[in-house]
């Protein structure tokens, strides 16, 4: 499917291929390390993690243990080839510590600037599930060392498809309406390695993705609403893809930046009634700037509700429920780099399996983030 989208993008750009091309690029990097200081689980868990341990990035299988690790480190490059005022192609590659720094093609898409307010894009892009989805690899753009795992972390991160982005203004307000559609297949899904044998390939497919996000900005405030649906299926080693089940996701977020104070709040709800039940997640951050230093506090919750009758025969004892409170410090080295430190307190209220494999944990992490 990915190849088909890229071929289609190439055909669209064929008429302008003979014109002069303007190339531009930029990059980002995070040198991020951390370790778990204490926790309720000791020794190797069922997944082979040396506990006490704590999940920092579900999507990329980022896990801190009782030894210093650099799973959250990454470096990336993004380049754009602009053919004229209407047509361009953008690509992004990323090398992650959680993947042994193997280089991965994250995005590649073609853009057609229809007019001053509308752009149509075709190719591989980030699914806009969350407020920081598009820049979640760029640590310099947000206050945390690692994004709150209670909200940020899902089986699918990118998608192959198309989106239409419309910019609007109304009085003192301005914003974006973005609609998107496509599909995503991950044959070796790092997310599943949080729960299943990490030495085997576990597949995830989101098909018939369709969604929209609405963003509104005025002065110091920005709000965002998102809704998406898809048909989800999975594949275990040696088996065929499971029958698809419907997923519906709702998201809301708000950000306020006034004077020396900064706040960010995010709410996420997933309805997976056809498979197991529902998911609720939120995170709230409040921070204060003092010169080049920012001190912030964050609290997040993830709660899974298991339906009594579900095809996987799960019970409430299989539910995943946890909270995390974080204290974050950030120092602005210059306009393009920052140093951050973060203390996390993870409180696990899950059922037996998750609590016995991860459980409570307290950790410290740091990062040097830079854009260039």
mmCIF file of C-alpha atoms in Angstrom:
data_model
loop_
_atom_site.group_PDB
_atom_site.id
_atom_site.type_symbol
_atom_site.label_atom_id
_atom_site.label_comp_id
_atom_site.label_asym_id
_atom_site.label_seq_id
_atom_site.Cartn_x
_atom_site.Cartn_y
_atom_site.Cartn_z
ATOM 1 C CA UNK A 1 0.000 0.000 0.000
ATOM 2 C CA UNK A 2 2.842 2.373 0.858
ATOM 3 C CA UNK A 3 4.359 1.852 -2.599
ATOM 4 C CA UNK A 4 1.044 2.646 -4.286
ATOM 5 C CA UNK A 5 0.798 5.990 -2.502
ATOM 6 C CA UNK A 6 4.349 6.925 -3.451
ATOM 7 C CA UNK A 7 3.740 6.000 -7.087
ATOM 8 C CA UNK A 8 0.618 8.141 -7.119
ATOM 9 C CA UNK A 9 2.545 11.067 -5.652
ATOM 10 C CA UNK A 10 5.228 10.667 -8.328
ATOM 11 C CA UNK A 11 2.631 10.729 -11.109
ATOM 12 C CA UNK A 12 1.085 13.895 -9.721
ATOM 13 C CA UNK A 13 4.476 15.585 -9.739
ATOM 14 C CA UNK A 14 5.479 14.416 -13.214
ATOM 15 C CA UNK A 15 4.364 17.629 -15.016
ATOM 16 C CA UNK A 16 6.635 19.769 -12.855
ATOM 17 C CA UNK A 17 9.643 17.452 -12.723
ATOM 18 C CA UNK A 18 11.485 19.343 -15.450
ATOM 19 C CA UNK A 19 11.418 22.637 -13.531
ATOM 20 C CA UNK A 20 14.129 23.969 -11.242
ATOM 21 C CA UNK A 21 13.903 22.466 -7.777
ATOM 22 C CA UNK A 22 14.507 24.370 -4.526
ATOM 23 C CA UNK A 23 15.828 22.098 -1.766
ATOM 24 C CA UNK A 24 15.689 22.820 1.961
ATOM 25 C CA UNK A 25 16.289 20.750 5.066
ATOM 26 C CA UNK A 26 16.327 20.899 8.849
ATOM 27 C CA UNK A 27 17.053 18.486 11.644
ATOM 28 C CA UNK A 28 16.555 17.642 15.284
ATOM 29 C CA UNK A 29 18.199 15.496 17.923
ATOM 30 C CA UNK A 30 17.670 14.398 21.505
ATOM 31 C CA UNK A 31 20.354 12.846 23.663
ATOM 32 C CA UNK A 32 18.068 11.374 26.309
ATOM 33 C CA UNK A 33 18.931 8.967 29.104
ATOM 34 C CA UNK A 34 17.207 7.634 32.169
ATOM 35 C CA UNK A 35 16.888 4.893 34.752
ATOM 36 C CA UNK A 36 14.371 3.593 37.270
ATOM 37 C CA UNK A 37 15.336 4.437 40.844
ATOM 38 C CA UNK A 38 12.918 2.074 42.590
ATOM 39 C CA UNK A 39 9.853 -0.023 41.868
ATOM 40 C CA UNK A 40 7.569 -2.815 42.995
ATOM 41 C CA UNK A 41 8.712 -5.421 40.423
ATOM 42 C CA UNK A 42 12.182 -6.890 40.863
ATOM 43 C CA UNK A 43 14.240 -8.982 38.424
ATOM 44 C CA UNK A 44 13.365 -9.969 34.860
ATOM 45 C CA UNK A 45 9.688 -9.783 33.951
ATOM 46 C CA UNK A 46 7.935 -12.013 31.392
ATOM 47 C CA UNK A 47 9.097 -9.751 28.529
ATOM 48 C CA UNK A 48 12.761 -9.955 29.546
ATOM 49 C CA UNK A 49 12.960 -6.411 30.959
ATOM 50 C CA UNK A 50 15.279 -6.033 33.946
ATOM 51 C CA UNK A 51 12.958 -4.481 36.512
ATOM 52 C CA UNK A 52 12.161 -2.285 38.275
ATOM 53 C CA UNK A 53 11.093 -0.847 34.921
ATOM 54 C CA UNK A 54 8.846 1.873 33.495
ATOM 55 C CA UNK A 55 7.346 2.501 30.051
ATOM 56 C CA UNK A 56 8.219 5.875 28.508
ATOM 57 C CA UNK A 57 7.099 5.356 24.896
ATOM 58 C CA UNK A 58 4.472 2.727 24.059
ATOM 59 C CA UNK A 59 4.611 3.251 20.288
ATOM 60 C CA UNK A 60 8.375 2.675 20.042
ATOM 61 C CA UNK A 61 8.751 0.171 22.922
ATOM 62 C CA UNK A 62 10.711 2.653 25.015
ATOM 63 C CA UNK A 63 11.264 1.173 28.506
ATOM 64 C CA UNK A 64 13.496 2.392 31.335
ATOM 65 C CA UNK A 65 15.096 -0.217 33.607
ATOM 66 C CA UNK A 66 17.298 -0.072 36.715
ATOM 67 C CA UNK A 67 20.335 0.566 34.485
ATOM 68 C CA UNK A 68 20.967 3.759 32.540
ATOM 69 C CA UNK A 69 19.401 3.509 29.095
ATOM 70 C CA UNK A 70 19.026 5.785 26.079
ATOM 71 C CA UNK A 71 15.858 4.461 24.414
ATOM 72 C CA UNK A 72 14.403 7.980 24.116
ATOM 73 C CA UNK A 73 17.420 9.341 22.210
ATOM 74 C CA UNK A 74 16.889 10.115 18.546
ATOM 75 C CA UNK A 75 18.154 12.108 15.594
ATOM 76 C CA UNK A 76 16.184 13.052 12.510
ATOM 77 C CA UNK A 77 16.399 14.954 9.251
ATOM 78 C CA UNK A 78 13.559 16.447 7.230
ATOM 79 C CA UNK A 79 14.004 17.623 3.664
ATOM 80 C CA UNK A 80 11.702 19.352 1.195
ATOM 81 C CA UNK A 81 12.012 19.591 -2.573
ATOM 82 C CA UNK A 82 9.938 22.536 -3.814
ATOM 83 C CA UNK A 83 9.179 22.462 -7.527
ATOM 84 C CA UNK A 84 7.169 25.690 -7.686
ATOM 85 C CA UNK A 85 4.745 27.701 -5.538
ATOM 86 C CA UNK A 86 2.209 24.866 -5.650
ATOM 87 C CA UNK A 87 4.085 21.557 -5.640
ATOM 88 C CA UNK A 88 6.573 20.063 -3.169
ATOM 89 C CA UNK A 89 7.695 16.738 -1.698
ATOM 90 C CA UNK A 90 8.707 16.298 1.962
ATOM 91 C CA UNK A 91 10.490 13.368 3.585
ATOM 92 C CA UNK A 92 11.717 12.621 7.092
ATOM 93 C CA UNK A 93 14.112 9.973 8.414
ATOM 94 C CA UNK A 94 14.622 9.177 12.109
ATOM 95 C CA UNK A 95 17.160 7.087 14.012
ATOM 96 C CA UNK A 96 15.947 5.990 17.481
ATOM 97 C CA UNK A 97 17.682 4.555 20.506
ATOM 98 C CA UNK A 98 14.713 2.237 21.096
ATOM 99 C CA UNK A 99 15.437 0.668 17.680
ATOM 100 C CA UNK A 100 19.205 0.379 18.149
ATOM 101 C CA UNK A 101 19.565 3.612 16.133
ATOM 102 C CA UNK A 102 18.484 2.008 12.873
ATOM 103 C CA UNK A 103 17.451 4.644 10.316
ATOM 104 C CA UNK A 104 13.748 4.588 9.458
ATOM 105 C CA UNK A 105 11.829 6.490 6.768
ATOM 106 C CA UNK A 106 9.151 8.148 8.891
ATOM 107 C CA UNK A 107 7.330 10.379 6.390
ATOM 108 C CA UNK A 108 7.241 11.048 2.667
ATOM 109 C CA UNK A 109 4.414 12.997 1.074
ATOM 110 C CA UNK A 110 3.601 15.332 -1.803
ATOM 111 C CA UNK A 111 1.868 18.687 -1.232
ATOM 112 C CA UNK A 112 -0.337 20.669 -3.604
ATOM 113 C CA UNK A 113 -0.868 24.259 -2.434
ATOM 114 C CA UNK A 114 -4.311 24.897 -3.934
ATOM 115 C CA UNK A 115 -4.535 28.501 -2.716
ATOM 116 C CA UNK A 116 -3.395 30.641 0.217
ATOM 117 C CA UNK A 117 -5.587 28.699 2.663
ATOM 118 C CA UNK A 118 -5.816 25.170 1.290
ATOM 119 C CA UNK A 119 -3.284 22.388 0.777
ATOM 120 C CA UNK A 120 -3.814 18.781 -0.317
ATOM 121 C CA UNK A 121 -1.200 16.223 0.742
ATOM 122 C CA UNK A 122 -0.704 12.640 -0.425
ATOM 123 C CA UNK A 123 1.693 10.034 0.953
ATOM 124 C CA UNK A 124 2.874 8.868 4.367
ATOM 125 C CA UNK A 125 2.286 11.171 7.341
ATOM 126 C CA UNK A 126 1.760 11.209 11.106
ATOM 127 C CA UNK A 127 -1.748 10.377 12.357
ATOM 128 C CA UNK A 128 -2.880 13.566 14.168
ATOM 129 C CA UNK A 129 -4.178 11.784 17.267
ATOM 130 C CA UNK A 130 -2.646 14.186 19.787
ATOM 131 C CA UNK A 131 -1.675 17.824 20.185
ATOM 132 C CA UNK A 132 2.049 17.107 19.737
ATOM 133 C CA UNK A 133 1.650 14.257 17.224
ATOM 134 C CA UNK A 134 3.367 15.996 14.323
ATOM 135 C CA UNK A 135 6.381 17.090 16.376
ATOM 136 C CA UNK A 136 6.468 14.270 18.942
ATOM 137 C CA UNK A 137 9.960 13.266 17.766
ATOM 138 C CA UNK A 138 11.261 16.825 18.253
ATOM 139 C CA UNK A 139 11.971 17.054 21.969
ATOM 140 C CA UNK A 140 12.893 20.750 21.831
ATOM 141 C CA UNK A 141 9.261 21.672 21.033
ATOM 142 C CA UNK A 142 7.702 20.442 24.292
ATOM 143 C CA UNK A 143 8.515 20.716 28.022
ATOM 144 C CA UNK A 144 8.858 17.006 28.932
ATOM 145 C CA UNK A 145 11.904 14.783 28.513
ATOM 146 C CA UNK A 146 9.485 12.172 27.155
ATOM 147 C CA UNK A 147 5.834 12.807 26.325
ATOM 148 C CA UNK A 148 3.321 11.572 28.955
ATOM 149 C CA UNK A 149 2.951 7.818 28.253
ATOM 150 C CA UNK A 150 -0.552 7.777 29.723
ATOM 151 C CA UNK A 151 -1.827 9.748 26.713
ATOM 152 C CA UNK A 152 0.877 9.450 24.039
ATOM 153 C CA UNK A 153 1.204 5.873 22.886
ATOM 154 C CA UNK A 154 -0.867 3.790 20.508
ATOM 155 C CA UNK A 155 -0.371 0.884 18.082
ATOM 156 C CA UNK A 156 -0.289 3.103 14.995
ATOM 157 C CA UNK A 157 1.710 6.321 14.639
ATOM 158 C CA UNK A 158 1.759 7.061 10.895
ATOM 159 C CA UNK A 159 -0.603 6.360 8.012
ATOM 160 C CA UNK A 160 -0.538 6.099 4.222
ATOM 161 C CA UNK A 161 -3.215 8.251 2.655
ATOM 162 C CA UNK A 162 -4.299 11.808 1.995
ATOM 163 C CA UNK A 163 -5.283 14.898 3.950
ATOM 164 C CA UNK A 164 -6.800 18.286 3.187
ATOM 165 C CA UNK A 165 -5.672 21.179 5.385
ATOM 166 C CA UNK A 166 -7.687 24.417 5.441
ATOM 167 C CA UNK A 167 -6.607 27.561 7.308
ATOM 168 C CA UNK A 168 -9.362 29.885 8.525
ATOM 169 C CA UNK A 169 -9.802 33.224 10.294
ATOM 170 C CA UNK A 170 -12.837 34.715 12.030
ATOM 171 C CA UNK A 171 -12.361 38.025 13.776
ATOM 172 C CA UNK A 172 -9.586 37.621 16.361
ATOM 173 C CA UNK A 173 -9.653 33.847 15.955
ATOM 174 C CA UNK A 174 -7.657 31.741 13.505
ATOM 175 C CA UNK A 175 -7.038 28.066 13.056
ATOM 176 C CA UNK A 176 -6.985 24.927 10.950
ATOM 177 C CA UNK A 177 -9.425 22.266 9.813
ATOM 178 C CA UNK A 178 -7.607 19.104 8.774
ATOM 179 C CA UNK A 179 -9.377 16.035 7.363
ATOM 180 C CA UNK A 180 -7.479 12.815 6.687
ATOM 181 C CA UNK A 181 -8.037 9.279 5.404
ATOM 182 C CA UNK A 182 -5.899 6.229 4.743
ATOM 183 C CA UNK A 183 -4.548 3.001 6.196
ATOM 184 C CA UNK A 184 -1.595 1.719 8.232
ATOM 185 C CA UNK A 185 -0.015 -1.720 8.611
ATOM 186 C CA UNK A 186 2.823 -2.478 11.040
ATOM 187 C CA UNK A 187 4.029 -6.046 10.523
ATOM 188 C CA UNK A 188 6.499 -5.900 13.425
ATOM 189 C CA UNK A 189 4.794 -3.587 15.895
ATOM 190 C CA UNK A 190 6.989 -2.261 18.703
ATOM 191 C CA UNK A 191 3.871 -1.367 20.709
ATOM 192 C CA UNK A 192 2.903 -5.042 20.998
ATOM 193 C CA UNK A 193 6.320 -5.862 22.472
ATOM 194 C CA UNK A 194 5.192 -4.062 25.633
ATOM 195 C CA UNK A 195 2.771 -6.966 26.157
ATOM 196 C CA UNK A 196 3.872 -9.915 23.985
ATOM 197 C CA UNK A 197 7.037 -11.872 23.192
ATOM 198 C CA UNK A 198 9.513 -9.206 21.948
ATOM 199 C CA UNK A 199 11.407 -11.812 19.930
ATOM 200 C CA UNK A 200 8.447 -12.469 17.618
ATOM 201 C CA UNK A 201 6.631 -10.281 15.101
ATOM 202 C CA UNK A 202 3.147 -9.099 16.029
ATOM 203 C CA UNK A 203 1.219 -7.173 13.393
ATOM 204 C CA UNK A 204 -1.291 -4.332 13.645
ATOM 205 C CA UNK A 205 -3.492 -2.932 10.895
ATOM 206 C CA UNK A 206 -5.683 0.177 10.957
ATOM 207 C CA UNK A 207 -7.815 0.193 7.823
ATOM 208 C CA UNK A 208 -10.389 2.671 6.515
ATOM 209 C CA UNK A 209 -8.972 5.468 8.672
ATOM 210 C CA UNK A 210 -11.063 8.616 8.441
ATOM 211 C CA UNK A 211 -10.896 11.603 10.750
ATOM 212 C CA UNK A 212 -10.714 15.336 11.246
ATOM 213 C CA UNK A 213 -9.145 17.817 13.629
ATOM 214 C CA UNK A 214 -10.204 21.379 14.392
ATOM 215 C CA UNK A 215 -7.756 23.906 15.876
ATOM 216 C CA UNK A 216 -8.654 27.408 17.092
ATOM 217 C CA UNK A 217 -6.178 30.035 18.337
ATOM 218 C CA UNK A 218 -6.641 33.459 19.910
ATOM 219 C CA UNK A 219 -3.946 35.466 21.682
ATOM 220 C CA UNK A 220 -2.537 33.213 24.442
ATOM 221 C CA UNK A 221 -5.031 30.337 23.994
ATOM 222 C CA UNK A 222 -5.152 27.378 21.610
ATOM 223 C CA UNK A 223 -7.802 24.643 21.583
ATOM 224 C CA UNK A 224 -8.073 21.449 19.570
ATOM 225 C CA UNK A 225 -10.747 18.817 18.885
ATOM 226 C CA UNK A 226 -10.197 15.536 17.032
ATOM 227 C CA UNK A 227 -12.299 12.568 15.951
ATOM 228 C CA UNK A 228 -11.207 9.469 14.044
ATOM 229 C CA UNK A 229 -12.529 6.026 13.175
ATOM 230 C CA UNK A 230 -10.855 2.931 11.743
ATOM 231 C CA UNK A 231 -11.233 -0.832 11.311
ATOM 232 C CA UNK A 232 -8.557 -2.578 13.372
ATOM 233 C CA UNK A 233 -7.088 -6.057 13.046
ATOM 234 C CA UNK A 234 -4.042 -7.861 14.408
ATOM 235 C CA UNK A 235 -1.852 -10.797 13.474
ATOM 236 C CA UNK A 236 0.003 -13.201 15.710
ATOM 237 C CA UNK A 237 3.054 -15.201 14.535
ATOM 238 C CA UNK A 238 2.052 -17.890 12.044
ATOM 239 C CA UNK A 239 -1.580 -16.776 11.908
ATOM 240 C CA UNK A 240 -3.780 -14.810 9.509
ATOM 241 C CA UNK A 241 -5.061 -11.313 10.196
ATOM 242 C CA UNK A 242 -7.948 -11.244 12.661
ATOM 243 C CA UNK A 243 -11.419 -10.077 11.693
ATOM 244 C CA UNK A 244 -11.522 -6.241 11.754
ATOM 245 C CA UNK A 245 -13.292 -4.446 14.587
ATOM 246 C CA UNK A 246 -14.328 -0.798 14.668
ATOM 247 C CA UNK A 247 -12.445 1.806 16.666
ATOM 248 C CA UNK A 248 -13.672 5.356 17.330
ATOM 249 C CA UNK A 249 -11.348 7.911 18.933
ATOM 250 C CA UNK A 250 -12.138 11.336 20.396
ATOM 251 C CA UNK A 251 -9.519 13.841 21.518
ATOM 252 C CA UNK A 252 -9.523 17.328 23.025
ATOM 253 C CA UNK A 253 -6.673 19.556 24.135
ATOM 254 C CA UNK A 254 -6.018 23.102 25.270
ATOM 255 C CA UNK A 255 -2.867 25.141 25.683
ATOM 256 C CA UNK A 256 -2.489 28.520 27.348
ATOM 257 C CA UNK A 257 0.668 30.640 27.397
ATOM 258 C CA UNK A 258 0.243 33.869 29.347
ATOM 259 C CA UNK A 259 3.060 35.838 30.884
ATOM 260 C CA UNK A 260 5.414 33.531 32.745
ATOM 261 C CA UNK A 261 2.823 30.743 33.093
ATOM 262 C CA UNK A 262 2.234 27.868 30.685
ATOM 263 C CA UNK A 263 -0.432 25.131 30.784
ATOM 264 C CA UNK A 264 -1.277 22.168 28.593
ATOM 265 C CA UNK A 265 -4.156 19.706 28.999
ATOM 266 C CA UNK A 266 -5.067 16.731 26.839
ATOM 267 C CA UNK A 267 -8.024 14.313 26.939
ATOM 268 C CA UNK A 268 -8.267 11.089 24.934
ATOM 269 C CA UNK A 269 -11.124 8.573 24.660
ATOM 270 C CA UNK A 270 -11.187 5.388 22.587
ATOM 271 C CA UNK A 271 -14.254 3.222 21.987
ATOM 272 C CA UNK A 272 -13.250 -0.351 21.119
ATOM 273 C CA UNK A 273 -16.494 -1.992 22.179
ATOM 274 C CA UNK A 274 -16.289 -4.589 19.400
ATOM 275 C CA UNK A 275 -12.918 -5.865 20.643
ATOM 276 C CA UNK A 276 -12.568 -5.366 24.416
ATOM 277 C CA UNK A 277 -14.035 -2.110 25.753
ATOM 278 C CA UNK A 278 -13.004 1.529 26.166
ATOM 279 C CA UNK A 279 -9.927 3.592 27.048
ATOM 280 C CA UNK A 280 -9.742 6.936 28.854
ATOM 281 C CA UNK A 281 -6.576 8.998 29.207
ATOM 282 C CA UNK A 282 -5.654 12.545 30.183
ATOM 283 C CA UNK A 283 -2.632 14.636 31.108
ATOM 284 C CA UNK A 284 -2.409 18.100 32.682
ATOM 285 C CA UNK A 285 0.746 20.220 32.893
ATOM 286 C CA UNK A 286 1.334 23.558 34.627
ATOM 287 C CA UNK A 287 4.667 25.340 34.284
ATOM 288 C CA UNK A 288 6.283 28.644 35.234
ATOM 289 C CA UNK A 289 9.172 30.381 33.479
ATOM 290 C CA UNK A 290 11.836 32.090 35.551
ATOM 291 C CA UNK A 291 14.281 33.632 33.123
ATOM 292 C CA UNK A 292 15.793 30.810 31.059
ATOM 293 C CA UNK A 293 14.452 28.152 33.443
ATOM 294 C CA UNK A 294 11.015 26.511 33.372
ATOM 295 C CA UNK A 295 9.681 24.438 36.270
ATOM 296 C CA UNK A 296 6.624 22.291 35.520
ATOM 297 C CA UNK A 297 4.395 19.675 37.124
ATOM 298 C CA UNK A 298 2.453 17.081 35.131
ATOM 299 C CA UNK A 299 -0.173 14.517 36.099
ATOM 300 C CA UNK A 300 -1.563 11.835 33.799
ATOM 301 C CA UNK A 301 -4.023 8.937 33.926
ATOM 302 C CA UNK A 302 -4.707 5.943 31.695
ATOM 303 C CA UNK A 303 -7.728 3.752 32.469
ATOM 304 C CA UNK A 304 -8.997 0.736 30.549
ATOM 305 C CA UNK A 305 -12.578 -0.494 30.917
ATOM 306 C CA UNK A 306 -13.139 -4.125 29.903
ATOM 307 C CA UNK A 307 -16.587 -5.132 28.658
ATOM 308 C CA UNK A 308 -18.073 -8.163 30.363
ATOM 309 C CA UNK A 309 -18.657 -9.930 27.043
ATOM 310 C CA UNK A 310 -15.711 -9.586 24.652
ATOM 311 C CA UNK A 311 -14.213 -11.891 21.994
ATOM 312 C CA UNK A 312 -10.841 -12.066 23.774
ATOM 313 C CA UNK A 313 -12.483 -13.270 27.024
ATOM 314 C CA UNK A 314 -10.724 -10.547 28.996
ATOM 315 C CA UNK A 315 -11.852 -9.687 32.517
ATOM 316 C CA UNK A 316 -11.420 -6.664 34.782
ATOM 317 C CA UNK A 317 -8.324 -8.383 36.157
ATOM 318 C CA UNK A 318 -6.732 -7.816 32.730
ATOM 319 C CA UNK A 319 -7.435 -4.063 32.760
ATOM 320 C CA UNK A 320 -4.543 -1.597 32.598
ATOM 321 C CA UNK A 321 -4.887 1.409 34.928
ATOM 322 C CA UNK A 322 -2.110 3.745 36.041
ATOM 323 C CA UNK A 323 -1.280 7.315 37.008
ATOM 324 C CA UNK A 324 1.962 9.234 36.733
ATOM 325 C CA UNK A 325 3.055 12.469 38.382
ATOM 326 C CA UNK A 326 6.122 14.241 36.992
ATOM 327 C CA UNK A 327 8.340 17.129 38.048
ATOM 328 C CA UNK A 328 10.190 18.706 35.116
ATOM 329 C CA UNK A 329 12.958 21.282 34.865
ATOM 330 C CA UNK A 330 14.065 22.885 31.593
ATOM 331 C CA UNK A 331 16.936 25.270 30.861
ATOM 332 C CA UNK A 332 17.108 27.169 27.562
ATOM 333 C CA UNK A 333 20.720 26.921 26.425
ATOM 334 C CA UNK A 334 20.009 29.116 23.405
ATOM 335 C CA UNK A 335 17.266 29.661 20.829
ATOM 336 C CA UNK A 336 17.697 26.186 19.367
ATOM 337 C CA UNK A 337 18.671 23.923 22.278
ATOM 338 C CA UNK A 338 17.598 23.053 25.806
ATOM 339 C CA UNK A 339 18.560 20.804 28.717
ATOM 340 C CA UNK A 340 15.797 19.015 30.641
ATOM 341 C CA UNK A 341 15.510 16.806 33.708
ATOM 342 C CA UNK A 342 12.415 14.882 34.796
ATOM 343 C CA UNK A 343 11.373 12.864 37.856
ATOM 344 C CA UNK A 344 8.447 10.451 37.398
ATOM 345 C CA UNK A 345 6.305 8.636 39.955
ATOM 346 C CA UNK A 346 4.269 5.864 38.264
ATOM 347 C CA UNK A 347 1.425 4.423 40.363
ATOM 348 C CA UNK A 348 0.026 1.167 38.976
ATOM 349 C CA UNK A 349 -3.602 0.197 39.715
ATOM 350 C CA UNK A 350 -3.861 -2.421 36.971
ATOM 351 C CA UNK A 351 -4.969 -6.029 37.024
ATOM 352 C CA UNK A 352 -2.687 -8.911 37.905
ATOM 353 C CA UNK A 353 -0.662 -9.314 34.685
ATOM 354 C CA UNK A 354 0.364 -5.698 34.110
ATOM 355 C CA UNK A 355 0.972 -5.029 37.794
ATOM 356 C CA UNK A 356 3.215 -8.090 38.127
ATOM 357 C CA UNK A 357 5.275 -7.191 35.021
ATOM 358 C CA UNK A 358 5.620 -3.401 35.395
ATOM 359 C CA UNK A 359 3.993 -2.174 38.619
ATOM 360 C CA UNK A 360 4.898 0.991 40.516
ATOM 361 C CA UNK A 361 8.093 2.827 39.572
ATOM 362 C CA UNK A 362 10.020 6.012 40.244
ATOM 363 C CA UNK A 363 12.515 7.225 37.663
ATOM 364 C CA UNK A 364 14.862 10.017 36.650
ATOM 365 C CA UNK A 365 15.571 11.054 33.069
ATOM 366 C CA UNK A 366 17.399 13.864 31.283
ATOM 367 C CA UNK A 367 17.831 15.160 27.764
ATOM 368 C CA UNK A 368 19.747 17.584 25.620
ATOM 369 C CA UNK A 369 17.425 18.611 22.776
ATOM 370 C CA UNK A 370 18.457 20.581 19.720
ATOM 371 C CA UNK A 371 17.013 21.684 16.389
ATOM 372 C CA UNK A 372 19.216 22.673 13.452
#
